Amino acid sequence: MRWFAAKGPRGRGRRHSVRTVKPSLRARAVVLLLLGLLGPLLVVAPAQAAPAPGAGAGTTTGRITGTVTGTDGALSGDVTVQAYARTGSTWTDVSGWVSLNPGSTGHYSVALPAGEYKIRFSSYSTYNTEYFDDSPDLAGARVLTVVAGGTVAGVDAELTLASRVAGTVTDPAGGPVASAYVAAQTRSTEPGHPWREVKGVYTRTDGTYDLGVPAGTYRLRFMPGEGAPLAPQFYGDAATADTSQDVVVGVDDAIYGFDAQLAAEGTVSGTVTDEAGAPLENAEVQLDLLVGSTWVSGGGAKTDEHGAYTAHRLRRGTYRALILGSDFGEYWPNQGREEDAGRIEVVAGAAVTGIDAQLIDQEHDEKALLVRTDPTISGAPAVGSVLTADPGVWTPTDVTLSYQWVRGRDDIPGATSSTYTLTAADVGSYVTVDVVASHPGYRDYFFHSFWIEAIGPVVAPPTPVVTPGVPAPAPVPATAPVITFSKKIGITGARKVGSTLRLKNSSALVTRSAVTYRIQWYAGSRKITKATGSRLKVTNALRGKSISVRVAATSGATTTSITVKAGLIRG
């Protein structure tokens, strides 16, 4: 049994040789204890954990033990046993893991602090990865509870033989590239992450690799090793998984010749300063690569204490640069909007210099449109009636207006003009209209009009009956409710891809009656599709965008809205 502590990309283990030394008697005892050979195996269910061998009073750790075999019998390839610990609502791999060598008994024992864990069994090329208990992924793995001084035994696995993909990675001159990382990716259903990595392996000193994967269809990604002045690529010299070629692997298949010749890297460098001209440390430079008509993440760098940066490992192609300080940023050269960003042409083996930026607070903030008279809705709340949105009065006056009629909380498909004819589908619902005003040089203004009361069917008015008597008193006009939002309303969560933003303290204070809410998240001035809840998952598509959320609270015929800014999203 060998222990490893080095990691490669995405937390994958990178194999290192371990020098063998002659152990002392005390060291031998420790090794025997780690191997679980000081006594017979004790199989105990997690709920009835017994003291681990050698555990003294007051210990805070327990153990997980088991045996790993292959469907071909004893282990014929290397296997890594990795524990994942529960941290809140996620699972995180624990530092240190057990590596089992070919021909070993396959028995393992790992000491862990008390807590909840999942176990993964993986192999570079011989076996398919699985999680205890016979799960293909982490989500479906069984949860094991480790108690202090206890042993969770019988966490075994019988691994199936993997199919194999093999090839060679070379440099521009045709020489071997050692320690390049080759990963097989497959399509994912996770929003914002269309591809997920199944398994990866490092190339040998001669540039060859041998990757074991389950039968399926993959896209191969090739990443140069640390410090190598080469550019990454997908199989077929593609820039992205989407533009790469399928690699189809059958059951018990072994396919060869999936080679890659990595091009020399391009670099982009520059300096970032603040509004006083002083160097800005830890500014983030994000480089997007144009692939077809789509911008994708192409690399980046952070500035040092001198405000300087150099982005390495760039493919040839057209880039744009987003430079971010702690709270604001700009596109190169000195632009506030991504559509105005300049183009940076990168050539293989060449350096682009002078991509500089001076970040000045509010320099690129667009002016605010002013609504002098709120948009309103006219028309009767009955089927067949035509509702009309009065656009209101704006400054500047020559604004461009767009409309979206809303039934309850949902947009009405195709209802995007200033008028809307009520239909039977609207009966029993409240209807309103969203008005967005736009003008060059100004931020878009979103206005959520007041709700039209619940729609009723067409009903003929009753014939009036004249009855002599005392005239009815004049009705007392109802007092409109007053709606205010808490001063503590805000957004929590990291402003980076992969995090979740949460709206907090959004409940409005209303003087009377019930209140309904409508939430809409925005990327810049554009609505984020289906982002109408209190949480927003930050996807790669939102990188570099300024995120905000608008909350509209309605009580009766009164609507009040507020916009809360989250800021720029980092990569």
mmCIF file of C-alpha atoms in Angstrom, residues 13 48 87 149 154 168 275 295 302-303 328 336 381 409:
data_model
loop_
_atom_site.group_PDB
_atom_site.id
_atom_site.type_symbol
_atom_site.label_atom_id
_atom_site.label_comp_id
_atom_site.label_asym_id
_atom_site.label_seq_id
_atom_site.Cartn_x
_atom_site.Cartn_y
_atom_site.Cartn_z
ATOM 1 C CA GLY A 13 -4.365 12.263 -8.207
ATOM 2 C CA GLN A 48 -23.103 -0.031 15.826
ATOM 3 C CA THR A 87 -19.510 19.824 4.138
ATOM 4 C CA GLY A 149 -13.195 5.094 17.829
ATOM 5 C CA GLY A 154 -17.295 -4.239 4.673
ATOM 6 C CA THR A 168 0.319 10.020 -28.040
ATOM 7 C CA GLU A 275 -7.681 56.017 -11.243
ATOM 8 C CA TRP A 295 -17.532 33.704 -27.129
ATOM 9 C CA LYS A 302 -4.171 38.102 -12.279
ATOM 10 C CA THR A 303 -1.965 41.122 -11.806
ATOM 11 C CA PHE A 328 -16.022 47.296 -11.130
ATOM 12 C CA GLY A 336 -18.164 49.587 -20.599
ATOM 13 C CA PRO A 381 -61.319 43.096 -16.762
ATOM 14 C CA ARG A 409 -46.457 35.158 -12.526
#
